[in-house]
mmCIF file of C-alpha atoms in Angstrom:
data_model
loop_
_atom_site.group_PDB
_atom_site.id
_atom_site.type_symbol
_atom_site.label_atom_id
_atom_site.label_comp_id
_atom_site.label_asym_id
_atom_site.label_seq_id
_atom_site.Cartn_x
_atom_site.Cartn_y
_atom_site.Cartn_z
ATOM 1 C CA ALA A 1 8.540 56.298 73.213
ATOM 2 C CA THR A 2 11.315 54.156 73.584
ATOM 3 C CA GLY A 3 13.638 55.928 75.867
ATOM 4 C CA HIS A 4 15.880 56.931 72.890
ATOM 5 C CA GLY A 5 13.715 59.917 72.021
ATOM 6 C CA MET A 6 11.461 60.185 68.878
ATOM 7 C CA ALA A 7 13.100 59.667 65.248
ATOM 8 C CA ASP A 8 11.701 58.616 61.905
ATOM 9 C CA ALA A 9 10.946 55.176 61.051
ATOM 10 C CA ASP A 10 13.854 54.971 58.498
ATOM 11 C CA SER A 11 16.645 55.640 61.101
ATOM 12 C CA PHE A 12 15.835 53.303 63.570
ATOM 13 C CA VAL A 13 15.058 49.498 63.679
ATOM 14 C CA ILE A 14 13.458 47.252 66.302
ATOM 15 C CA VAL A 15 15.849 44.446 67.399
ATOM 16 C CA GLY A 16 14.158 42.818 70.368
ATOM 17 C CA THR A 17 12.116 43.261 73.434
ATOM 18 C CA TYR A 18 12.715 43.511 77.036
ATOM 19 C CA SER A 19 9.289 42.060 77.786
ATOM 20 C CA THR A 20 6.329 41.058 75.609
ATOM 21 C CA CYS A 21 5.022 44.695 75.746
ATOM 22 C CA VAL A 22 8.082 46.867 75.427
ATOM 23 C CA SER A 23 10.343 47.207 72.128
ATOM 24 C CA TYR A 24 13.656 48.843 71.862
ATOM 25 C CA VAL A 25 15.358 50.114 68.920
ATOM 26 C CA LEU A 26 18.832 51.136 67.639
ATOM 27 C CA PRO A 27 20.027 53.570 64.939
ATOM 28 C CA LEU A 28 20.745 52.078 61.576
ATOM 29 C CA THR A 29 24.234 53.301 61.307
ATOM 30 C CA THR A 30 27.593 51.545 60.523
ATOM 31 C CA THR A 31 30.813 51.130 62.335
ATOM 32 C CA THR A 32 34.172 50.051 60.477
ATOM 33 C CA MET A 33 35.026 46.780 62.431
ATOM 34 C CA THR A 34 37.909 44.538 61.806
ATOM 35 C CA THR A 35 36.750 40.972 61.116
ATOM 36 C CA SER A 36 39.252 37.994 60.512
ATOM 37 C CA ALA A 37 37.860 38.138 56.888
ATOM 38 C CA SER A 38 38.143 41.798 56.025
ATOM 39 C CA PRO A 39 39.676 44.584 58.067
ATOM 40 C CA ASP A 40 37.570 47.274 56.399
ATOM 41 C CA PHE A 41 34.255 45.728 56.086
ATOM 42 C CA GLU A 42 31.652 48.150 57.846
ATOM 43 C CA LEU A 43 29.307 46.385 60.238
ATOM 44 C CA PRO A 44 26.000 47.901 61.302
ATOM 45 C CA ASP A 45 25.649 48.938 64.877
ATOM 46 C CA PHE A 46 23.204 46.428 65.596
ATOM 47 C CA TYR A 47 25.981 43.967 65.198
ATOM 48 C CA HIS A 48 27.479 45.117 68.424
ATOM 49 C CA PHE A 49 24.125 44.623 70.344
ATOM 50 C CA PRO A 50 24.211 41.492 72.338
ATOM 51 C CA PRO A 51 20.432 40.334 71.620
ATOM 52 C CA PHE A 52 21.458 40.296 67.882
ATOM 53 C CA PHE A 53 23.270 36.929 68.475
ATOM 54 C CA THR A 54 20.165 35.355 70.191
ATOM 55 C CA ILE A 55 17.404 34.242 67.880
ATOM 56 C CA GLN A 56 14.406 36.126 69.399
ATOM 57 C CA PRO A 57 11.416 34.300 71.021
ATOM 58 C CA VAL A 58 8.723 36.882 69.691
ATOM 59 C CA LEU A 59 7.737 36.173 66.197
ATOM 60 C CA SER A 60 7.637 39.646 64.886
ATOM 61 C CA THR A 61 10.788 40.814 66.482
ATOM 62 C CA ARG A 62 12.268 37.603 65.034
ATOM 63 C CA GLU A 63 11.299 38.136 61.548
ATOM 64 C CA LYS A 64 13.059 41.676 61.799
ATOM 65 C CA GLN A 65 16.193 40.168 63.158
ATOM 66 C CA LEU A 66 16.254 37.628 60.484
ATOM 67 C CA GLY A 67 15.758 40.445 57.966
ATOM 68 C CA GLN A 68 18.853 42.127 59.328
ATOM 69 C CA TRP A 69 20.826 38.758 59.118
ATOM 70 C CA ARG A 70 19.663 38.501 55.434
ATOM 71 C CA GLU A 71 20.800 41.979 54.721
ATOM 72 C CA LEU A 72 24.203 41.650 56.523
ATOM 73 C CA ILE A 73 25.105 38.338 54.889
ATOM 74 C CA LEU A 74 24.187 39.601 51.389
ATOM 75 C CA ARG A 75 26.133 42.897 51.777
ATOM 76 C CA TYR A 76 29.090 41.190 53.340
ATOM 77 C CA HIS A 77 29.532 38.707 50.492
ATOM 78 C CA THR A 78 28.461 41.045 47.757
ATOM 79 C CA ASP A 79 31.073 43.807 48.941
ATOM 80 C CA LEU A 80 33.676 41.156 49.264
ATOM 81 C CA LYS A 81 32.755 39.443 46.173
ATOM 82 C CA ILE A 82 32.545 36.063 48.125
ATOM 83 C CA LYS A 83 30.479 33.423 46.124
ATOM 84 C CA THR A 84 30.150 30.842 48.829
ATOM 85 C CA LEU A 85 29.183 30.858 52.468
ATOM 86 C CA VAL A 86 30.755 27.855 54.196
ATOM 87 C CA LEU A 87 28.227 27.381 57.209
ATOM 88 C CA HIS A 88 30.785 26.992 60.082
ATOM 89 C CA GLU A 89 33.707 29.290 58.774
ATOM 90 C CA CYS A 90 31.709 32.377 58.304
ATOM 91 C CA PRO A 91 33.307 35.229 60.712
ATOM 92 C CA LEU A 92 29.867 37.029 60.897
ATOM 93 C CA TRP A 93 28.501 34.502 63.325
ATOM 94 C CA LYS A 94 30.757 35.581 66.068
ATOM 95 C CA ASN A 95 31.457 39.185 67.618
ATOM 96 C CA GLY A 96 34.455 38.709 69.951
ATOM 97 C CA ALA A 97 34.305 42.447 70.964
ATOM 98 C CA ILE A 98 31.062 41.822 72.788
ATOM 99 C CA GLY A 99 31.701 37.997 73.486
ATOM 100 C CA ARG A 100 28.621 36.851 71.649
ATOM 101 C CA GLU A 101 28.198 34.163 68.854
ATOM 102 C CA LEU A 102 25.521 32.149 67.262
ATOM 103 C CA ASN A 103 25.291 28.533 68.114
ATOM 104 C CA ASP A 104 25.016 25.776 65.407
ATOM 105 C CA GLU A 105 21.038 25.662 65.648
ATOM 106 C CA GLU A 106 20.872 29.718 65.372
ATOM 107 C CA ILE A 107 23.274 29.627 62.354
ATOM 108 C CA ASN A 108 21.183 27.003 60.634
ATOM 109 C CA ILE A 109 18.106 29.099 61.433
ATOM 110 C CA VAL A 110 19.664 32.219 59.924
ATOM 111 C CA VAL A 111 20.818 30.571 56.763
ATOM 112 C CA HIS A 112 17.740 28.491 56.186
ATOM 113 C CA ASP A 113 15.937 31.883 56.286
ATOM 114 C CA PHE A 114 18.678 33.335 54.041
ATOM 115 C CA VAL A 115 18.037 30.609 51.498
ATOM 116 C CA ARG A 116 14.140 30.805 51.721
ATOM 117 C CA SER A 117 14.402 34.500 50.952
ATOM 118 C CA GLY A 118 15.817 33.559 47.291
ATOM 119 C CA HIS A 119 19.382 34.979 47.886
ATOM 120 C CA GLY A 120 21.098 31.757 48.637
ATOM 121 C CA GLU A 121 20.859 28.114 47.563
ATOM 122 C CA TRP A 122 22.374 25.084 49.010
ATOM 123 C CA GLU A 123 25.599 23.695 46.931
ATOM 124 C CA ASP A 124 25.253 20.463 48.997
ATOM 125 C CA PRO A 125 21.527 20.121 49.658
ATOM 126 C CA ASP A 126 21.979 16.656 51.465
ATOM 127 C CA VAL A 127 24.222 18.010 54.102
ATOM 128 C CA ARG A 128 23.862 21.742 54.074
ATOM 129 C CA THR A 129 27.207 23.057 54.836
ATOM 130 C CA ARG A 130 27.859 25.286 51.741
ATOM 131 C CA CYS A 131 25.329 27.995 50.496
ATOM 132 C CA ARG A 132 25.859 29.627 47.125
ATOM 133 C CA ILE A 133 25.222 33.383 47.567
ATOM 134 C CA LEU A 134 23.048 34.863 45.065
ATOM 135 C CA TRP A 135 24.350 38.629 45.034
ATOM 136 C CA ARG A 136 21.418 39.466 42.688
ATOM 137 C CA LYS A 137 18.697 36.881 42.022
ATOM 138 C CA PRO A 138 18.828 35.501 38.501
ATOM 139 C CA GLU A 139 15.985 37.469 37.350
ATOM 140 C CA GLN A 140 17.526 40.921 38.600
ATOM 141 C CA LEU A 141 20.948 39.716 37.130
ATOM 142 C CA ALA A 142 19.073 39.065 33.681
ATOM 143 C CA SER A 143 17.563 42.464 33.989
ATOM 144 C CA ASP A 144 21.049 44.008 34.664
ATOM 145 C CA VAL A 145 22.729 42.248 31.841
ATOM 146 C CA TYR A 146 20.058 43.152 29.294
ATOM 147 C CA ASP A 147 19.920 46.979 30.508
ATOM 148 C CA TRP A 148 23.930 46.790 30.154
ATOM 149 C CA ALA A 149 23.632 45.378 26.556
ATOM 150 C CA VAL A 150 21.163 47.906 25.511
ATOM 151 C CA ALA A 151 23.210 50.743 26.993
ATOM 152 C CA ASN A 152 26.305 49.719 25.318
ATOM 153 C CA GLY A 153 25.068 48.587 21.977
ATOM 154 C CA PHE A 154 25.578 45.036 22.523
ATOM 155 C CA VAL A 155 21.963 43.610 21.622
ATOM 156 C CA GLY A 156 22.307 41.413 18.934
ATOM 157 C CA SER A 157 26.000 40.963 19.367
ATOM 158 C CA VAL A 158 27.850 37.865 20.678
ATOM 159 C CA CYS A 159 29.475 38.104 24.147
ATOM 160 C CA THR A 160 30.900 35.114 25.819
ATOM 161 C CA VAL A 161 30.214 34.305 29.574
ATOM 162 C CA TYR A 162 33.740 35.209 30.262
ATOM 163 C CA GLU A 163 33.433 38.652 28.778
ATOM 164 C CA LEU A 164 30.174 39.122 30.992
ATOM 165 C CA HIS A 165 31.998 38.012 34.007
ATOM 166 C CA SER A 166 35.396 39.591 33.821
ATOM 167 C CA GLY A 167 35.489 41.739 30.480
ATOM 168 C CA GLU A 168 36.761 45.202 30.578
ATOM 169 C CA ASP A 169 33.209 46.604 29.416
ATOM 170 C CA VAL A 170 31.495 45.338 32.646
ATOM 171 C CA ASN A 171 33.599 46.878 35.236
ATOM 172 C CA GLY A 172 31.281 48.226 38.075
ATOM 173 C CA MET A 173 28.260 46.184 36.830
ATOM 174 C CA SER A 174 26.239 44.062 39.257
ATOM 175 C CA PHE A 175 27.356 41.061 37.274
ATOM 176 C CA GLN A 176 31.060 41.461 37.002
ATOM 177 C CA GLY A 177 32.525 38.633 38.872
ATOM 178 C CA ALA A 178 29.148 36.862 39.571
ATOM 179 C CA ASP A 179 29.054 32.943 40.020
ATOM 180 C CA GLU A 180 29.195 31.536 36.411
ATOM 181 C CA GLU A 181 26.330 29.107 36.875
ATOM 182 C CA LEU A 182 24.205 32.035 38.254
ATOM 183 C CA LEU A 183 25.148 34.280 35.218
ATOM 184 C CA ARG A 184 24.290 31.282 32.790
ATOM 185 C CA ARG A 185 20.707 31.113 34.431
ATOM 186 C CA ALA A 186 20.539 34.875 33.973
ATOM 187 C CA LEU A 187 21.052 34.452 30.170
ATOM 188 C CA GLY A 188 18.862 31.445 30.143
ATOM 189 C CA ILE A 189 16.213 33.676 31.505
ATOM 190 C CA LEU A 190 16.735 36.438 28.845
ATOM 191 C CA GLU A 191 16.743 33.743 26.018
ATOM 192 C CA ASP A 192 13.428 32.329 27.365
ATOM 193 C CA GLN A 193 12.287 36.015 27.072
ATOM 194 C CA GLY A 194 13.466 36.158 23.356
ATOM 195 C CA LYS A 195 15.969 38.666 24.214
#
């Protein structure tokens, strides 16, 4: 028991430990919170929990925490259609309501993990200040484009990258507004597959 009662595993997440033996959990719910970047972005409740802003020393807890950061970064940038994360300008790193923020070393740990997960890549690999957000991995995007083409009768037709990126026929699709370089990679995957 955690002191919060019993619940199923899908509704709670372990976010840290009080000691090496006792874990605590928070519900996976969201709260609409104003950030400097978007007044209507819904932040998860764990964003308001102070230990979230300190990289946890226990490896299993840290892995769960970094997973939460990955999901938050990806959802934030995908929902707001932001293609690049500028490391020291991202409003997610600071929660003024609770007086907590990640320091430079912690930001680097979080973003390095994000890149390693395959959802980001350095635009400037030598200095690592800008990370391209891969809303969907190239393989996922390729599958989405192909499924869209099949469903809409475009297999065997010619479409420009612009039409796939911004055309009327792609409203609401995962690749609408996607980074053009990423979209070209997805198309390259389809070409390699003979599709």
